[in-house]
């Protein structure tokens, strides 16, 4: 099929997922066109059937805010017309589903049909979309999509609770290309580059927004390293990073934490990891946790949103209430108490990712495109 993919091209989970999906579809022979304001960060190849179209914004002094939706819907119309796209798959409802609806209407005026598939990712529903400034337009554009998917049962339920939804919302879990994470046993995974042989390695990867509660990551680590020699890798960047650095200094653990910033090589960093910390206040799915599990890492997370659908309590890691730093630290120590226990958690975490593998999830999206188009 000929598919347009619209997403945020940044380090957020929705952009990562959309990019991985587009590349996988292209690998399977579909013609894929990314329509975004920058080349997606994880887009690591362009080929005859994988294209990128940049949405250009005209800066004009009159505008306090640039009208991005206008530029995006105009670009969608252009690309659909030029390449005869059959489906526009938009990731993150705001403003992508709204812009896609407008593009579809404009195309209809010219006798061109395109179907819109909207995938809800989380904050587009739970934080941003339900805000009174956006709710009416978000609800409208979700209802006007031809097909709607959510990345977990939890997000589906949140959407039905927060909005008046007339469409069926299908759950299609996020996926992972497990092969990309099979580098733990390879030579390039040199734990000695980041830790001493007796130290365990804890990792956190996120966009360091308040919802990720990165200060809890530092607090949990502070308690853990009092009992077990350990290092913490903090991967990513965002508004809470400097607060986390200040707290680490106050708690006297700054020299045991590596703040690594954003990385395109998350799989390589995760291969060092023993335990992944994700103490989020809200999380529709927790793609970062799934990536960690694929890299043989046990997960300590909260029980917020869709996290229990990914991280199985007592099997792949542990779940705690939001903010319960004590419980998260104790659970981390349980996992790290001896090598055999740690190995068991790591192996079960890795095994659990099979149900989120690319070959299971990709056909579900292909079916949805077919249904939308038929
Ligand atoms: O977590 C973020 O702030 C980024 C956000 C996004 O849309 O880019 O992530 C959301 O989508 C991811 C991919 O589906 C999910 O794995 C994350 O759980 C979800 N984040 C939240 O719900 C907070």
mmCIF file of C-alpha atoms and ligand atoms in Angstrom:
data_model
loop_
_atom_site.group_PDB
_atom_site.id
_atom_site.type_symbol
_atom_site.label_atom_id
_atom_site.label_comp_id
_atom_site.label_asym_id
_atom_site.label_seq_id
_atom_site.Cartn_x
_atom_site.Cartn_y
_atom_site.Cartn_z
ATOM 1 C CA UNK A 1 0.000 0.000 0.000
ATOM 2 C CA UNK A 2 0.947 3.671 -0.186
ATOM 3 C CA UNK A 3 0.982 5.082 3.319
ATOM 4 C CA UNK A 4 1.685 8.552 4.699
ATOM 5 C CA UNK A 5 2.966 8.653 8.283
ATOM 6 C CA UNK A 6 2.614 11.811 10.330
ATOM 7 C CA UNK A 7 4.324 12.107 13.708
ATOM 8 C CA UNK A 8 6.463 14.247 15.972
ATOM 9 C CA UNK A 9 9.999 13.596 14.722
ATOM 10 C CA UNK A 10 11.542 13.992 18.182
ATOM 11 C CA UNK A 11 12.703 11.624 20.927
ATOM 12 C CA UNK A 12 9.156 11.061 22.287
ATOM 13 C CA UNK A 13 7.762 7.530 22.261
ATOM 14 C CA UNK A 14 5.094 8.281 19.667
ATOM 15 C CA UNK A 15 7.663 9.551 17.155
ATOM 16 C CA UNK A 16 9.946 6.599 17.817
ATOM 17 C CA UNK A 17 7.074 4.147 17.347
ATOM 18 C CA UNK A 18 5.826 5.853 14.173
ATOM 19 C CA UNK A 19 9.326 5.848 12.708
ATOM 20 C CA UNK A 20 9.951 2.186 13.518
ATOM 21 C CA UNK A 21 6.553 1.349 12.009
ATOM 22 C CA UNK A 22 7.285 3.277 8.815
ATOM 23 C CA UNK A 23 10.679 1.620 8.374
ATOM 24 C CA UNK A 24 9.195 -1.832 9.009
ATOM 25 C CA UNK A 25 6.382 -1.230 6.507
ATOM 26 C CA UNK A 26 8.894 -0.093 3.901
ATOM 27 C CA UNK A 27 11.024 -3.180 4.569
ATOM 28 C CA UNK A 28 7.925 -5.250 3.858
ATOM 29 C CA UNK A 29 7.475 -3.567 0.486
ATOM 30 C CA UNK A 30 4.930 -0.852 1.222
ATOM 31 C CA UNK A 31 5.579 2.678 -0.038
ATOM 32 C CA UNK A 32 5.950 4.927 2.997
ATOM 33 C CA UNK A 33 6.034 8.736 3.143
ATOM 34 C CA UNK A 34 6.913 10.510 6.390
ATOM 35 C CA UNK A 35 5.346 13.970 6.619
ATOM 36 C CA UNK A 36 6.916 15.909 9.508
ATOM 37 C CA UNK A 37 8.706 19.184 10.300
ATOM 38 C CA UNK A 38 12.095 17.423 10.639
ATOM 39 C CA UNK A 39 13.568 14.101 9.643
ATOM 40 C CA UNK A 40 12.496 11.695 12.436
ATOM 41 C CA UNK A 41 15.439 11.013 14.766
ATOM 42 C CA UNK A 42 15.258 7.248 14.393
ATOM 43 C CA UNK A 43 14.841 7.324 10.613
ATOM 44 C CA UNK A 44 18.130 5.720 9.684
ATOM 45 C CA UNK A 45 17.564 4.987 6.023
ATOM 46 C CA UNK A 46 15.811 6.428 3.010
ATOM 47 C CA UNK A 47 15.140 4.179 0.027
ATOM 48 C CA UNK A 48 13.100 3.988 -3.139
ATOM 49 C CA UNK A 49 10.000 3.190 -1.063
ATOM 50 C CA UNK A 50 10.758 5.281 2.035
ATOM 51 C CA UNK A 51 10.465 9.027 1.686
ATOM 52 C CA UNK A 52 10.557 12.077 3.927
ATOM 53 C CA UNK A 53 8.618 15.292 3.200
ATOM 54 C CA UNK A 54 9.405 18.307 5.313
ATOM 55 C CA UNK A 55 6.585 20.551 6.504
ATOM 56 C CA UNK A 56 7.894 24.100 6.026
ATOM 57 C CA UNK A 57 6.607 26.871 8.242
ATOM 58 C CA UNK A 58 6.391 30.402 6.942
ATOM 59 C CA UNK A 59 7.553 32.782 9.680
ATOM 60 C CA UNK A 60 5.528 35.991 9.586
ATOM 61 C CA UNK A 61 5.863 38.773 12.164
ATOM 62 C CA UNK A 62 2.086 39.085 12.559
ATOM 63 C CA UNK A 63 1.834 35.579 13.964
ATOM 64 C CA UNK A 64 2.589 35.107 17.623
ATOM 65 C CA UNK A 65 2.062 31.368 16.990
ATOM 66 C CA UNK A 66 2.877 29.749 13.651
ATOM 67 C CA UNK A 67 -0.181 27.960 12.169
ATOM 68 C CA UNK A 68 1.435 24.508 11.984
ATOM 69 C CA UNK A 69 -1.802 22.603 11.264
ATOM 70 C CA UNK A 70 -2.323 24.674 8.101
ATOM 71 C CA UNK A 71 1.152 23.927 6.802
ATOM 72 C CA UNK A 72 0.808 20.257 7.759
ATOM 73 C CA UNK A 73 -2.573 19.739 6.110
ATOM 74 C CA UNK A 74 -1.355 21.562 2.993
ATOM 75 C CA UNK A 75 1.679 19.253 2.842
ATOM 76 C CA UNK A 76 -0.528 16.189 3.354
ATOM 77 C CA UNK A 77 -2.733 17.255 0.418
ATOM 78 C CA UNK A 78 0.337 17.771 -1.799
ATOM 79 C CA UNK A 79 1.915 14.412 -0.918
ATOM 80 C CA UNK A 80 -1.332 12.411 -1.193
ATOM 81 C CA UNK A 81 -1.958 13.941 -4.637
ATOM 82 C CA UNK A 82 1.586 13.521 -5.929
ATOM 83 C CA UNK A 83 2.116 9.930 -4.733
ATOM 84 C CA UNK A 84 -1.488 8.638 -4.762
ATOM 85 C CA UNK A 85 -1.395 7.743 -1.069
ATOM 86 C CA UNK A 86 -4.223 5.517 0.135
ATOM 87 C CA UNK A 87 -3.850 6.006 3.886
ATOM 88 C CA UNK A 88 -2.650 8.764 6.199
ATOM 89 C CA UNK A 89 -1.598 7.195 9.501
ATOM 90 C CA UNK A 90 -1.300 9.946 12.075
ATOM 91 C CA UNK A 91 0.437 9.358 15.392
ATOM 92 C CA UNK A 92 -0.592 11.543 18.325
ATOM 93 C CA UNK A 93 -4.009 13.119 17.905
ATOM 94 C CA UNK A 94 -3.031 16.743 18.443
ATOM 95 C CA UNK A 95 -2.919 18.382 15.995
ATOM 96 C CA UNK A 96 -2.245 15.541 13.556
ATOM 97 C CA UNK A 97 -5.732 13.991 13.463
ATOM 98 C CA UNK A 98 -7.245 17.442 13.065
ATOM 99 C CA UNK A 99 -4.878 18.360 10.204
ATOM 100 C CA UNK A 100 -5.558 14.989 8.531
ATOM 101 C CA UNK A 101 -9.310 15.581 8.678
ATOM 102 C CA UNK A 102 -8.819 18.949 6.938
ATOM 103 C CA UNK A 103 -6.536 17.369 4.324
ATOM 104 C CA UNK A 104 -9.113 14.666 3.654
ATOM 105 C CA UNK A 105 -11.840 17.287 3.171
ATOM 106 C CA UNK A 106 -9.661 19.348 0.809
ATOM 107 C CA UNK A 107 -8.810 16.242 -1.218
ATOM 108 C CA UNK A 108 -12.470 15.225 -1.414
ATOM 109 C CA UNK A 109 -13.231 18.569 -3.092
ATOM 110 C CA UNK A 110 -10.861 17.454 -5.842
ATOM 111 C CA UNK A 111 -12.391 13.977 -6.077
ATOM 112 C CA UNK A 112 -9.447 12.274 -4.310
ATOM 113 C CA UNK A 113 -10.076 9.751 -1.544
ATOM 114 C CA UNK A 114 -7.729 9.059 1.335
ATOM 115 C CA UNK A 115 -8.381 7.227 4.596
ATOM 116 C CA UNK A 116 -7.217 8.495 7.986
ATOM 117 C CA UNK A 117 -5.975 6.143 10.698
ATOM 118 C CA UNK A 118 -5.285 7.823 14.058
ATOM 119 C CA UNK A 119 -3.116 6.200 16.701
ATOM 120 C CA UNK A 120 -3.509 7.597 20.208
ATOM 121 C CA UNK A 121 -0.290 7.472 22.207
ATOM 122 C CA UNK A 122 -1.001 8.777 25.684
ATOM 123 C CA UNK A 123 -0.381 12.395 26.544
ATOM 124 C CA UNK A 124 -2.490 13.388 23.516
ATOM 125 C CA UNK A 125 -5.391 12.010 25.564
ATOM 126 C CA UNK A 126 -4.427 12.073 29.224
ATOM 127 C CA UNK A 127 -2.580 15.390 29.507
ATOM 128 C CA UNK A 128 -2.983 17.572 26.432
ATOM 129 C CA UNK A 129 -6.046 16.350 24.565
ATOM 130 C CA UNK A 130 -8.400 16.487 27.519
ATOM 131 C CA UNK A 131 -7.390 20.076 28.343
ATOM 132 C CA UNK A 132 -10.391 22.413 27.756
ATOM 133 C CA UNK A 133 -8.372 24.353 25.134
ATOM 134 C CA UNK A 134 -8.123 21.295 22.895
ATOM 135 C CA UNK A 135 -10.806 18.831 23.971
ATOM 136 C CA UNK A 136 -13.530 19.737 21.460
ATOM 137 C CA UNK A 137 -11.184 19.604 18.468
ATOM 138 C CA UNK A 138 -9.427 16.445 19.706
ATOM 139 C CA UNK A 139 -12.736 14.622 20.231
ATOM 140 C CA UNK A 140 -14.043 15.768 16.842
ATOM 141 C CA UNK A 141 -10.963 14.632 14.941
ATOM 142 C CA UNK A 142 -10.817 11.260 16.707
ATOM 143 C CA UNK A 143 -14.470 10.658 15.818
ATOM 144 C CA UNK A 144 -13.855 11.700 12.215
ATOM 145 C CA UNK A 145 -10.926 9.297 11.719
ATOM 146 C CA UNK A 146 -11.695 6.210 9.639
ATOM 147 C CA UNK A 147 -9.899 3.962 12.124
ATOM 148 C CA UNK A 148 -8.657 4.704 15.630
ATOM 149 C CA UNK A 149 -6.104 2.704 17.570
ATOM 150 C CA UNK A 150 -4.703 3.035 21.084
ATOM 151 C CA UNK A 151 -1.392 1.600 22.272
ATOM 152 C CA UNK A 152 -2.850 -0.133 25.353
ATOM 153 C CA UNK A 153 -6.142 -1.180 26.928
ATOM 154 C CA UNK A 154 -5.522 1.403 29.605
ATOM 155 C CA UNK A 155 -5.292 4.212 27.035
ATOM 156 C CA UNK A 156 -8.418 2.952 25.284
ATOM 157 C CA UNK A 157 -10.313 3.105 28.592
ATOM 158 C CA UNK A 158 -8.920 6.566 29.384
ATOM 159 C CA UNK A 159 -10.056 7.813 25.974
ATOM 160 C CA UNK A 160 -13.580 6.447 26.433
ATOM 161 C CA UNK A 161 -13.723 7.971 29.921
ATOM 162 C CA UNK A 162 -12.431 11.426 28.966
ATOM 163 C CA UNK A 163 -14.141 11.931 25.590
ATOM 164 C CA UNK A 164 -17.477 11.156 23.921
ATOM 165 C CA UNK A 165 -16.217 8.641 21.409
ATOM 166 C CA UNK A 166 -18.429 7.204 18.673
ATOM 167 C CA UNK A 167 -15.699 5.143 16.991
ATOM 168 C CA UNK A 168 -14.510 1.695 17.882
ATOM 169 C CA UNK A 169 -10.993 2.044 19.332
ATOM 170 C CA UNK A 170 -8.795 -0.942 18.532
ATOM 171 C CA UNK A 171 -5.873 -1.733 20.803
ATOM 172 C CA UNK A 172 -2.627 -2.291 18.928
ATOM 173 C CA UNK A 173 0.273 -2.571 21.317
ATOM 174 C CA UNK A 174 3.555 -0.842 20.642
ATOM 175 C CA UNK A 175 6.127 -3.194 19.185
ATOM 176 C CA UNK A 176 9.810 -3.776 19.215
ATOM 177 C CA UNK A 177 12.286 -5.166 16.742
ATOM 178 C CA UNK A 178 13.845 -7.535 19.269
ATOM 179 C CA UNK A 179 16.842 -8.299 17.046
ATOM 180 C CA UNK A 180 18.110 -4.727 17.444
ATOM 181 C CA UNK A 181 18.518 -5.323 21.177
ATOM 182 C CA UNK A 182 20.337 -8.660 20.996
ATOM 183 C CA UNK A 183 23.746 -7.148 21.609
ATOM 184 C CA UNK A 184 24.181 -7.986 25.290
ATOM 185 C CA UNK A 185 26.570 -10.833 24.562
ATOM 186 C CA UNK A 186 28.477 -9.054 21.853
ATOM 187 C CA UNK A 187 31.872 -7.484 22.361
ATOM 188 C CA UNK A 188 30.596 -3.968 21.783
ATOM 189 C CA UNK A 189 28.643 -4.135 25.041
ATOM 190 C CA UNK A 190 31.503 -3.200 27.376
ATOM 191 C CA UNK A 191 30.064 -2.783 30.865
ATOM 192 C CA UNK A 192 33.549 -1.850 32.005
ATOM 193 C CA UNK A 193 33.161 1.399 30.043
ATOM 194 C CA UNK A 194 30.626 2.675 32.565
ATOM 195 C CA UNK A 195 31.008 0.657 35.792
ATOM 196 C CA UNK A 196 33.425 -1.336 37.912
ATOM 197 C CA UNK A 197 33.006 -5.136 37.812
ATOM 198 C CA UNK A 198 31.318 -5.215 41.240
ATOM 199 C CA UNK A 199 28.813 -2.461 40.402
ATOM 200 C CA UNK A 200 25.245 -3.033 39.217
ATOM 201 C CA UNK A 201 23.932 -0.709 36.531
ATOM 202 C CA UNK A 202 20.574 1.044 36.773
ATOM 203 C CA UNK A 203 19.221 2.995 33.805
ATOM 204 C CA UNK A 204 16.523 5.534 33.085
ATOM 205 C CA UNK A 205 15.585 6.750 29.592
ATOM 206 C CA UNK A 206 13.003 9.483 29.011
ATOM 207 C CA UNK A 207 12.291 13.013 27.857
ATOM 208 C CA UNK A 208 12.748 14.269 31.456
ATOM 209 C CA UNK A 209 9.303 15.849 31.530
ATOM 210 C CA UNK A 210 7.580 16.241 34.944
ATOM 211 C CA UNK A 211 5.347 13.211 34.185
ATOM 212 C CA UNK A 212 8.460 10.980 34.225
ATOM 213 C CA UNK A 213 9.285 11.900 37.860
ATOM 214 C CA UNK A 214 13.050 11.798 37.285
ATOM 215 C CA UNK A 215 13.640 13.020 40.843
ATOM 216 C CA UNK A 216 12.186 9.687 42.015
ATOM 217 C CA UNK A 217 14.758 7.935 39.817
ATOM 218 C CA UNK A 218 17.555 9.734 41.680
ATOM 219 C CA UNK A 219 15.930 9.047 45.076
ATOM 220 C CA UNK A 220 15.524 5.316 44.326
ATOM 221 C CA UNK A 221 19.127 5.126 43.168
ATOM 222 C CA UNK A 222 20.291 6.949 46.304
ATOM 223 C CA UNK A 223 18.711 4.231 48.472
ATOM 224 C CA UNK A 224 19.903 1.338 46.304
ATOM 225 C CA UNK A 225 23.562 2.389 46.203
ATOM 226 C CA UNK A 226 23.606 2.562 50.019
ATOM 227 C CA UNK A 227 23.154 -1.223 49.997
ATOM 228 C CA UNK A 228 24.754 -2.383 46.734
ATOM 229 C CA UNK A 229 27.574 -0.814 44.691
ATOM 230 C CA UNK A 230 25.864 0.686 41.656
ATOM 231 C CA UNK A 231 25.930 3.257 38.868
ATOM 232 C CA UNK A 232 22.980 5.059 37.278
ATOM 233 C CA UNK A 233 22.761 5.976 33.596
ATOM 234 C CA UNK A 234 20.370 8.853 32.906
ATOM 235 C CA UNK A 235 19.641 8.930 29.174
ATOM 236 C CA UNK A 236 17.623 11.740 27.594
ATOM 237 C CA UNK A 237 17.070 15.409 28.154
ATOM 238 C CA UNK A 238 14.247 17.721 29.121
ATOM 239 C CA UNK A 239 12.926 20.255 31.591
ATOM 240 C CA UNK A 240 13.591 18.255 34.787
ATOM 241 C CA UNK A 241 17.192 17.323 34.024
ATOM 242 C CA UNK A 242 18.837 20.159 35.924
ATOM 243 C CA UNK A 243 16.635 19.514 38.973
ATOM 244 C CA UNK A 244 17.732 15.855 38.883
ATOM 245 C CA UNK A 245 21.386 16.933 38.722
ATOM 246 C CA UNK A 246 20.942 19.305 41.676
ATOM 247 C CA UNK A 247 19.231 16.572 43.720
ATOM 248 C CA UNK A 248 21.979 14.085 42.862
ATOM 249 C CA UNK A 249 24.561 16.576 44.188
ATOM 250 C CA UNK A 250 22.530 17.219 47.350
ATOM 251 C CA UNK A 251 22.248 13.476 48.010
ATOM 252 C CA UNK A 252 25.968 12.969 47.337
ATOM 253 C CA UNK A 253 25.484 10.538 44.436
ATOM 254 C CA UNK A 254 26.361 12.803 41.507
ATOM 255 C CA UNK A 255 29.681 11.027 40.884
ATOM 256 C CA UNK A 256 27.839 7.705 40.516
ATOM 257 C CA UNK A 257 25.419 9.014 37.874
ATOM 258 C CA UNK A 258 26.161 9.514 34.205
ATOM 259 C CA UNK A 259 23.846 12.094 32.629
ATOM 260 C CA UNK A 260 24.244 11.129 28.981
ATOM 261 C CA UNK A 261 21.717 13.387 27.203
ATOM 262 C CA UNK A 262 19.695 12.285 24.183
ATOM 263 C CA UNK A 263 20.951 9.263 22.320
ATOM 264 C CA UNK A 264 20.212 7.532 19.043
ATOM 265 C CA UNK A 265 21.958 4.437 20.367
ATOM 266 C CA UNK A 266 19.604 3.483 23.166
ATOM 267 C CA UNK A 267 20.025 -0.239 22.464
ATOM 268 C CA UNK A 268 23.773 0.054 22.989
ATOM 269 C CA UNK A 269 23.320 1.862 26.314
ATOM 270 C CA UNK A 270 20.633 -0.554 27.502
ATOM 271 C CA UNK A 271 22.895 -3.542 26.954
ATOM 272 C CA UNK A 272 24.863 -2.455 30.049
ATOM 273 C CA UNK A 273 21.778 -2.372 32.186
ATOM 274 C CA UNK A 274 20.600 -4.585 35.049
ATOM 275 C CA UNK A 275 17.514 -2.677 36.155
ATOM 276 C CA UNK A 276 15.482 -0.039 34.317
ATOM 277 C CA UNK A 277 13.708 2.597 36.430
ATOM 278 C CA UNK A 278 10.441 4.139 35.198
ATOM 279 C CA UNK A 279 8.626 5.854 38.083
ATOM 280 C CA UNK A 280 6.200 7.807 35.829
ATOM 281 C CA UNK A 281 3.068 9.516 37.108
ATOM 282 C CA UNK A 282 1.281 8.488 33.887
ATOM 283 C CA UNK A 283 2.320 6.179 31.080
ATOM 284 C CA UNK A 284 -0.035 4.846 28.434
ATOM 285 C CA UNK A 285 2.360 2.036 27.559
ATOM 286 C CA UNK A 286 6.002 2.663 28.477
ATOM 287 C CA UNK A 287 7.890 1.968 25.260
ATOM 288 C CA UNK A 288 11.165 2.768 27.026
ATOM 289 C CA UNK A 289 10.478 -0.088 29.472
ATOM 290 C CA UNK A 290 9.774 -2.480 26.606
ATOM 291 C CA UNK A 291 13.036 -1.478 24.927
ATOM 292 C CA UNK A 292 14.860 -2.147 28.188
ATOM 293 C CA UNK A 293 13.214 -5.563 28.544
ATOM 294 C CA UNK A 294 14.257 -6.461 25.003
ATOM 295 C CA UNK A 295 17.798 -5.671 26.102
ATOM 296 C CA UNK A 296 17.591 -8.190 28.983
ATOM 297 C CA UNK A 297 16.778 -5.671 31.683
ATOM 298 C CA UNK A 298 14.414 -6.044 34.639
ATOM 299 C CA UNK A 299 11.975 -3.156 35.159
ATOM 300 C CA UNK A 300 11.051 -1.213 38.278
ATOM 301 C CA UNK A 301 8.063 0.962 37.416
ATOM 302 C CA UNK A 302 4.930 2.460 38.806
ATOM 303 C CA UNK A 303 1.564 0.823 38.193
ATOM 304 C CA UNK A 304 0.305 3.876 36.270
ATOM 305 C CA UNK A 305 -1.728 3.574 33.058
ATOM 306 C CA UNK A 306 -0.633 0.798 30.715
ATOM 307 C CA UNK A 307 2.560 -0.139 32.586
ATOM 308 C CA UNK A 308 0.991 -3.300 34.110
ATOM 309 C CA UNK A 309 0.287 -4.471 30.531
ATOM 310 C CA UNK A 310 4.029 -4.344 29.811
ATOM 311 C CA UNK A 311 5.810 -5.009 33.108
ATOM 312 C CA UNK A 312 4.555 -8.114 34.943
ATOM 313 C CA UNK A 313 4.772 -7.750 38.731
ATOM 314 C CA UNK A 314 7.138 -10.305 40.252
ATOM 315 C CA UNK A 315 8.033 -11.731 36.836
ATOM 316 C CA UNK A 316 9.725 -9.126 34.627
ATOM 317 C CA UNK A 317 10.179 -6.635 37.468
ATOM 318 C CA UNK A 318 7.949 -4.924 40.016
ATOM 319 C CA UNK A 319 5.186 -2.288 40.060
ATOM 320 C CA UNK A 320 4.709 0.304 42.814
ATOM 321 C CA UNK A 321 2.324 3.148 43.508
ATOM 322 C CA UNK A 322 3.323 6.506 42.021
ATOM 323 C CA UNK A 323 5.742 8.267 44.373
ATOM 324 C CA UNK A 324 6.455 5.221 46.558
ATOM 325 C CA UNK A 325 10.233 5.570 46.358
ATOM 326 C CA UNK A 326 10.773 3.277 49.348
ATOM 327 C CA UNK A 327 8.910 0.404 47.687
ATOM 328 C CA UNK A 328 10.716 0.913 44.363
ATOM 329 C CA UNK A 329 14.106 0.911 46.117
ATOM 330 C CA UNK A 330 13.236 -2.234 48.101
ATOM 331 C CA UNK A 331 12.021 -3.979 44.951
ATOM 332 C CA UNK A 332 15.224 -3.031 43.124
ATOM 333 C CA UNK A 333 17.245 -4.556 45.951
ATOM 334 C CA UNK A 334 15.100 -7.736 45.772
ATOM 335 C CA UNK A 335 16.007 -8.097 42.087
ATOM 336 C CA UNK A 336 19.674 -7.395 42.725
ATOM 337 C CA UNK A 337 19.971 -9.545 45.873
ATOM 338 C CA UNK A 338 21.872 -12.288 44.070
ATOM 339 C CA UNK A 339 23.030 -13.072 40.561
ATOM 340 C CA UNK A 340 20.596 -15.963 40.058
ATOM 341 C CA UNK A 341 17.573 -13.831 40.980
ATOM 342 C CA UNK A 342 18.761 -11.033 38.719
ATOM 343 C CA UNK A 343 19.312 -13.445 35.831
ATOM 344 C CA UNK A 344 15.787 -14.872 36.262
ATOM 345 C CA UNK A 345 14.201 -11.407 36.056
ATOM 346 C CA UNK A 346 16.339 -10.482 33.047
ATOM 347 C CA UNK A 347 15.441 -13.674 31.191
ATOM 348 C CA UNK A 348 11.729 -13.388 31.906
ATOM 349 C CA UNK A 349 11.763 -9.712 30.869
ATOM 350 C CA UNK A 350 13.377 -10.605 27.560
ATOM 351 C CA UNK A 351 10.999 -13.541 26.983
ATOM 352 C CA UNK A 352 7.967 -11.345 27.689
ATOM 353 C CA UNK A 353 8.857 -8.974 24.830
ATOM 354 C CA UNK A 354 7.977 -11.719 22.319
ATOM 355 C CA UNK A 355 4.311 -10.793 22.536
ATOM 356 C CA UNK A 356 5.248 -7.259 21.436
ATOM 357 C CA UNK A 357 7.412 -8.336 18.535
ATOM 358 C CA UNK A 358 7.354 -6.644 15.166
ATOM 359 C CA UNK A 359 6.069 -9.748 13.374
ATOM 360 C CA UNK A 360 3.014 -9.924 15.684
ATOM 361 C CA UNK A 361 2.071 -6.240 15.585
ATOM 362 C CA UNK A 362 2.856 -5.175 12.014
ATOM 363 C CA UNK A 363 0.104 -7.349 10.439
ATOM 364 C CA UNK A 364 -2.415 -5.781 12.827
ATOM 365 C CA UNK A 365 -1.695 -2.336 11.375
ATOM 366 C CA UNK A 366 -1.743 -3.731 7.824
ATOM 367 C CA UNK A 367 -5.206 -5.207 8.506
ATOM 368 C CA UNK A 368 -6.405 -1.879 9.849
ATOM 369 C CA UNK A 369 -5.200 -0.088 6.691
ATOM 370 C CA UNK A 370 -6.997 -2.687 4.568
ATOM 371 C CA UNK A 371 -10.215 -2.315 6.583
ATOM 372 C CA UNK A 372 -10.046 1.475 6.362
ATOM 373 C CA UNK A 373 -9.488 1.363 2.628
ATOM 374 C CA UNK A 374 -12.036 -1.289 1.726
HETATM 375 O O1 LIG B 1 6.158 9.849 27.252
HETATM 376 C C1 LIG B 1 6.151 10.890 26.622
HETATM 377 O O2 LIG B 1 6.105 11.972 27.156
HETATM 378 C C2 LIG B 1 6.198 10.843 25.126
HETATM 379 C C3 LIG B 1 4.921 10.320 24.595
HETATM 380 C C4 LIG B 1 4.794 10.573 23.128
HETATM 381 O O3 LIG B 1 3.670 10.627 22.696
HETATM 382 O O4 LIG B 1 5.727 10.750 22.399
HETATM 383 O O5 LIG B 1 4.854 8.932 24.916
HETATM 384 C C5 LIG B 1 3.605 8.322 24.903
HETATM 385 O O6 LIG B 1 3.623 7.432 23.785
HETATM 386 C C6 LIG B 1 4.525 6.336 23.911
HETATM 387 C C7 LIG B 1 4.468 5.520 22.623
HETATM 388 O O7 LIG B 1 3.204 5.002 22.390
HETATM 389 C C8 LIG B 1 4.160 5.495 25.133
HETATM 390 O O8 LIG B 1 5.047 4.412 25.262
HETATM 391 C C9 LIG B 1 4.252 6.376 26.383
HETATM 392 O O9 LIG B 1 3.837 5.624 27.489
HETATM 393 C C10 LIG B 1 3.355 7.594 26.220
HETATM 394 N N1 LIG B 1 3.615 8.512 27.337
HETATM 395 C C11 LIG B 1 2.693 8.760 28.274
HETATM 396 O O10 LIG B 1 1.585 8.269 28.286
HETATM 397 C C12 LIG B 1 3.136 9.696 29.361
#
